[in-house]
Coordinates of C-alpha atoms in Angstrom, one line a residue:
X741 CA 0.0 0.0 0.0
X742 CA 1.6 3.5 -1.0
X743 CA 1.8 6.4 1.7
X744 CA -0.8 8.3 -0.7
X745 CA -3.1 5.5 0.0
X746 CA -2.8 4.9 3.7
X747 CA -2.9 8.6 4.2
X748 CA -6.2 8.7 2.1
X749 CA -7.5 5.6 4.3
X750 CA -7.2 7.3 7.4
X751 CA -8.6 10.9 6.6
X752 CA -11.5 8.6 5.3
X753 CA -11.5 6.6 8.6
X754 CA -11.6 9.4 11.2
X755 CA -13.5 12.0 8.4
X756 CA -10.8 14.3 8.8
X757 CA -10.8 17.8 7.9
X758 CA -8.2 19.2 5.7
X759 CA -6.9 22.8 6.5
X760 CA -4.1 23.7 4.1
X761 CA -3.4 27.3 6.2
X762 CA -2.7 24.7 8.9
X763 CA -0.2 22.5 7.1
X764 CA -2.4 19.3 6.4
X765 CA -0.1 18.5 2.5
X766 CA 1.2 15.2 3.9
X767 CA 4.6 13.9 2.0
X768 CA 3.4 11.2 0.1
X769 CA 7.0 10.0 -1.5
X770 CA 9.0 7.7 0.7
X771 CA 12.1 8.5 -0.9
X772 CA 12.2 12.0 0.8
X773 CA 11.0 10.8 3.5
X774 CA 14.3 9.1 4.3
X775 CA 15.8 11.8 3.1
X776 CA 14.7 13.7 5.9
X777 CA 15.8 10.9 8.3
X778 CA 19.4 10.9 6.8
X779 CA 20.1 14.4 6.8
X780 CA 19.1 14.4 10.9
X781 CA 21.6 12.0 11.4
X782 CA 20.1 10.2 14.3
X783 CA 21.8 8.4 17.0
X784 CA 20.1 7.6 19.9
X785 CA 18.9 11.3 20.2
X786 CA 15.9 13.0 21.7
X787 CA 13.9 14.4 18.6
X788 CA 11.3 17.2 18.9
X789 CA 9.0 17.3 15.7
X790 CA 6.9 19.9 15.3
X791 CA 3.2 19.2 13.5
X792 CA 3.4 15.4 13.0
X793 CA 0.4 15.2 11.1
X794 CA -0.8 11.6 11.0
X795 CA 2.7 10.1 12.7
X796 CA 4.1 9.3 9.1
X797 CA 7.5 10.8 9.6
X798 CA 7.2 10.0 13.7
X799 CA 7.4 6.7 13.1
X800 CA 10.5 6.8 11.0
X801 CA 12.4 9.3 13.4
X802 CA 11.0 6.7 16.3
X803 CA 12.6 4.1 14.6
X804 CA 16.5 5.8 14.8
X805 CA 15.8 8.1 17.8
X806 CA 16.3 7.6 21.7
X807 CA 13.1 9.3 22.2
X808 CA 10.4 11.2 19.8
X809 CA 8.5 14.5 21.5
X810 CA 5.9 15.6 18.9
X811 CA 4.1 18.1 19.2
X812 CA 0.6 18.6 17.5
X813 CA -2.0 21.8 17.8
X814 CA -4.4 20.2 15.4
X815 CA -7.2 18.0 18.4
X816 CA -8.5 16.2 14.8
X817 CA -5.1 14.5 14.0
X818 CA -4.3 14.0 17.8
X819 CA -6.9 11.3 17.8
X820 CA -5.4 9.7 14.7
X821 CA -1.7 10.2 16.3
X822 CA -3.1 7.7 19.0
X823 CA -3.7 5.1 16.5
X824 CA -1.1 5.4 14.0
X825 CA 1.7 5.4 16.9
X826 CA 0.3 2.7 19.3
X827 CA 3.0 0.4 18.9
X828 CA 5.8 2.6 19.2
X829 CA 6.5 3.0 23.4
X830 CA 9.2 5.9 22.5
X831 CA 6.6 8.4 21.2
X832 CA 5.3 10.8 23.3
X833 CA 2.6 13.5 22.1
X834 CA 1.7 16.5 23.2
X835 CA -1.4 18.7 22.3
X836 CA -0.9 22.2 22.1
X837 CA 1.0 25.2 20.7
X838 CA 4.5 24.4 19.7
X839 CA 5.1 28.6 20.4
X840 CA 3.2 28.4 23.9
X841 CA 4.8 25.5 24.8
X842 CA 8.4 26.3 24.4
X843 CA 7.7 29.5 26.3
X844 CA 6.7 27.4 29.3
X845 CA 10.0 26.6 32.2
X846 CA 10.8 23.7 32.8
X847 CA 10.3 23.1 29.0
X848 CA 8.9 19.1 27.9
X849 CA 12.3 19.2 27.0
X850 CA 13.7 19.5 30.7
X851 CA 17.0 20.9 29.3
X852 CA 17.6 18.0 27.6
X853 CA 20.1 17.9 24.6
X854 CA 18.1 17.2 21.2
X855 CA 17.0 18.2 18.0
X856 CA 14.5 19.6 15.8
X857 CA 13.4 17.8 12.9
X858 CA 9.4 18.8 10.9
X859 CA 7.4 19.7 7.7
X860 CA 6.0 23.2 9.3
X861 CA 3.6 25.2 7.3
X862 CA 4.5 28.6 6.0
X863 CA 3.4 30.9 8.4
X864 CA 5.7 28.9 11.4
X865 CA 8.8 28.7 10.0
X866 CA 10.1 32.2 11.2
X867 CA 9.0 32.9 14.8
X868 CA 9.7 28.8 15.6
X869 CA 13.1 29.1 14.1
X870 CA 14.0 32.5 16.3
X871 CA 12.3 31.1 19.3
X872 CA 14.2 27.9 19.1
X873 CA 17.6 29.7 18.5
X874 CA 16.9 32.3 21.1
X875 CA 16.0 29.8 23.6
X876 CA 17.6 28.9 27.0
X877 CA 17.9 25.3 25.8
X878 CA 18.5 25.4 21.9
X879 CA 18.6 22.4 19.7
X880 CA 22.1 21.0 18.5
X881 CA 20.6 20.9 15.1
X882 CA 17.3 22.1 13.2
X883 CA 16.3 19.5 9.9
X884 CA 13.0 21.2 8.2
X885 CA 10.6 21.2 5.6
X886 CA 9.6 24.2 4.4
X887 CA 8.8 26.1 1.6
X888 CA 11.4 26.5 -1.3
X889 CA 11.2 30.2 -1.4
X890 CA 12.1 30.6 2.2
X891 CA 14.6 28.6 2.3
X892 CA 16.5 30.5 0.1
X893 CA 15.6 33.7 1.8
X894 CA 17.1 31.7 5.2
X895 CA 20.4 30.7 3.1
X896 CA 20.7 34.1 1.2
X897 CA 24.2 35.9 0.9
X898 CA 24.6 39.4 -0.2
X899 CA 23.5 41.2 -2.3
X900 CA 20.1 39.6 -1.7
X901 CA 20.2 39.6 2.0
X902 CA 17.0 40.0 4.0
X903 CA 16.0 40.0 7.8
X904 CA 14.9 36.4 8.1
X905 CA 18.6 35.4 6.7
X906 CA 20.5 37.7 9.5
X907 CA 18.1 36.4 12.4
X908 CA 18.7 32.6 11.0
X909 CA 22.2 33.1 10.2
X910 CA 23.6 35.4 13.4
X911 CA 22.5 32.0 15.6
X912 CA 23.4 29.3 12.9
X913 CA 24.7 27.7 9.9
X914 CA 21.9 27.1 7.4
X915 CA 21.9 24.5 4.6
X916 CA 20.1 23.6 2.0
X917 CA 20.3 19.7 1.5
X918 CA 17.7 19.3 -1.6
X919 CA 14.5 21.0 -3.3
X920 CA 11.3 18.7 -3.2
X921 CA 9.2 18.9 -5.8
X922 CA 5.1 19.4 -4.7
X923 CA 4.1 16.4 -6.2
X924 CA 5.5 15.0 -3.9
X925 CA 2.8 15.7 -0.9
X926 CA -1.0 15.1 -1.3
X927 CA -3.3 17.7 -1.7
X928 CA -0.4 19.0 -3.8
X929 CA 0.8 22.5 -2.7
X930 CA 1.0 25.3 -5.2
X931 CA 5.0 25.5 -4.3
X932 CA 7.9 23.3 -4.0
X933 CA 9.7 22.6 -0.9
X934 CA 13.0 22.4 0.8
X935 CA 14.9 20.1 3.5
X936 CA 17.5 22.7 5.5
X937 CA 19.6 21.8 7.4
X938 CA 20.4 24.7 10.6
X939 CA 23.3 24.0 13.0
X940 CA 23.4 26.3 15.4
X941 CA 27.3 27.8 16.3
X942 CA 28.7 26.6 19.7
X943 CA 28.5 30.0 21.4
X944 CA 24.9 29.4 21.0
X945 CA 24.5 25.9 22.4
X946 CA 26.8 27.1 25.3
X947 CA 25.1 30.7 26.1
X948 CA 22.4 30.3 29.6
X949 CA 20.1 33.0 27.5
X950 CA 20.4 35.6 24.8
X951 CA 22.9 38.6 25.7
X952 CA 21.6 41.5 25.8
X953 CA 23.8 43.3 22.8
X954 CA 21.9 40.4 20.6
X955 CA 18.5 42.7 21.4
X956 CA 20.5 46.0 20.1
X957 CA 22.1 44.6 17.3
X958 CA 18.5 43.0 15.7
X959 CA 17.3 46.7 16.9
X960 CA 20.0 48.2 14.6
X961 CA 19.4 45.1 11.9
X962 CA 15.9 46.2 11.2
X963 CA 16.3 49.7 11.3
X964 CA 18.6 49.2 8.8
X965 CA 16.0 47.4 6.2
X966 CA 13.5 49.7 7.3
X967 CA 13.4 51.1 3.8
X968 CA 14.9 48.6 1.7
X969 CA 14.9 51.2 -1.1
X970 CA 16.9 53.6 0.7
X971 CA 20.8 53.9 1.6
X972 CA 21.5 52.2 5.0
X973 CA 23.0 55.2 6.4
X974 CA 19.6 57.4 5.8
X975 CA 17.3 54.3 7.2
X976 CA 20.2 54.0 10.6
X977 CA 19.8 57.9 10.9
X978 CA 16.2 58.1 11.2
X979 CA 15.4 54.7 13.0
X980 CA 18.3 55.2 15.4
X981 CA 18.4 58.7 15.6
X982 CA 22.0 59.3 15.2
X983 CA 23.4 62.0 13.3
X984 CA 24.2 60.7 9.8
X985 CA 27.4 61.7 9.4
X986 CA 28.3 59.6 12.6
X987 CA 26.6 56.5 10.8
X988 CA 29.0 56.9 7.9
X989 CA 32.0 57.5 9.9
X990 CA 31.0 54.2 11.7
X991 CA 30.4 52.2 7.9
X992 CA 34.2 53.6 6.6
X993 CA 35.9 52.2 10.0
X994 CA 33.8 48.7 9.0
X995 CA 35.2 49.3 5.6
X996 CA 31.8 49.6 3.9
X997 CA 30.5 51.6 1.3
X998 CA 28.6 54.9 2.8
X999 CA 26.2 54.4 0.1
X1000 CA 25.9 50.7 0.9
X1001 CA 22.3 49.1 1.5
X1002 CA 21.1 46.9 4.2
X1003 CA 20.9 43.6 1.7
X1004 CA 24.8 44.3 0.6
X1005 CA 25.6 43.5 4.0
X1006 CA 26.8 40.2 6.0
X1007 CA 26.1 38.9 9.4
X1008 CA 29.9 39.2 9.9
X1009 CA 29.6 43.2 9.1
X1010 CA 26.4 43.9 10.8
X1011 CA 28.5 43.0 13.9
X1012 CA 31.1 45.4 13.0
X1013 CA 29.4 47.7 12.5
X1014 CA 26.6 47.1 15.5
X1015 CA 29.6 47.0 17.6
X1016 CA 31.1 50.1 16.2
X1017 CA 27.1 52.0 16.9
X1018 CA 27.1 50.9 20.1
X1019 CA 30.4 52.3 21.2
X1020 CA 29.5 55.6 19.9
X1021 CA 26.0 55.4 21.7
X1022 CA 27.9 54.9 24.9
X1023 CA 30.6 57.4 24.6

């Protein structure tokens, strides 16, 4: 029996509702599936998934993992979950908000080491990556599904740099491993998708909780791509409220162009030159 068929089956059996805005396109092609499996690397780790639909890629990462947390919102497919994952006595599931749930101390994780691996739906992918990075406990790795388009915006490099690339790529490595085509999932999206990979550096795996320069240097990031049209130093000036002669003082001693924009711009010179603001704002 194919995974398109067993799938069909039980949204038949338990007359399930399907809400694309809430992430119901189940992967349908094996092949990727262990694709996923592979790039997590599993070795008797503790695995948090994120939206495990009806438990077809739980049962895989329960197969290679120590333990499998997942975490479902959807009450409909929690009922199914109970089925589907009866036989597996490493599974636990949890109902509820993946972003109310992490904000929670103790965590489900109990400061645990472990990783991250899910298919999210579009409108997760940002605040669950930042809140998972920013975290008191952050994953040693982050293995995702999400849409094509975003995950190049994630892996960008100047000149095409955005906010969601600087906010992934101040706390982490990210990684595209393949591009998965939507005929591969069932109702068939209207885009393709992506399996990224996002290591987090060592500083951030160590850290007890976010310093607070990382607050004013995402305070001076987004002023900066305020007006993406616009000359970082005019967008700095006005945001920031420093005089703009001081903001391209600060962009020659970071050897950057004084016309520069924000997207010309790498994580490693947004911390020059964040570092190089807030000297100036404390002197």
């Amino acid at each position: 029996m194919t995974l398109k068929t067993t799938i069909k089956n039980l949204i038949k059996k338990y007359d399930l509702r399907i809400n694309k805005l809430m992430g119901h396109n189940f992967l349908i092609n094996p092949r990727v599936l262990q694709k996923i499996i592979e790039t997590a690397d599993l070795k008797n780790d503790i695995v948090l998934e994120v939206g495990p639909g009806l438990g077809t890629l739980t049962q895989e990462l329960a197969k290679k993992a120590k333990k499998v947390i997942a975490v479902e919102k959807d009450k409909q497919m929690n009922e199914v979950l109970k089925e589907t994952l009866k036989d597996f006595d490493n599974i636990e599931i949890v109902e509820g908000d993946i972003l109310k749930i992490l904000k929670q101390k103790p965590s489900i994780l109990k400061n645990s080491k472990y990783k991250v691996v899910a298919n999210i739906p579009y409108y997760l992918t940002s605040p669950l990556i930042r809140m998972l990075l920013e975290s008191d406990n952050p994953p040693e790795e982050i293995v995702l599904m999400i849409q094509k388009e975003v995950a190049q915006r994630i892996t960008a490099q100047p000149p095409k740099m955005n906010l969601l690339a600087i906010s992934v790529q101040f706390y982490a490595q990210p990684k595209t491993i393949s591009y998965i085509s939507k005929a591969s999932f069932w109702p068939e999206p209207k885009v393709d998708s992506a399996i990224i990979r996002i290591t987090p550096h060592p500083s951030v795996i160590l850290r007890a909780k976010p310093e607070e320069s990382h607050q004013r240097f995402f305070k001076i990031v987004k002023a900066g791509f305020s007006s993406p049209r616009k000359q970082l130093a005019n967008n700095l000036s006005e945001k920031l409220k420093i005089d703009k002669e001081k903001i391209k003082t600060a962009l020659a001693e970071c050897e950057l162009n004084p016309q520069a924009r924000a997207e010309s711009l790498n994580v490693e010179d947004w911390k020059k030159l964040s570092s190089d603001l807030i000297f100036q704002d404390q002197n």
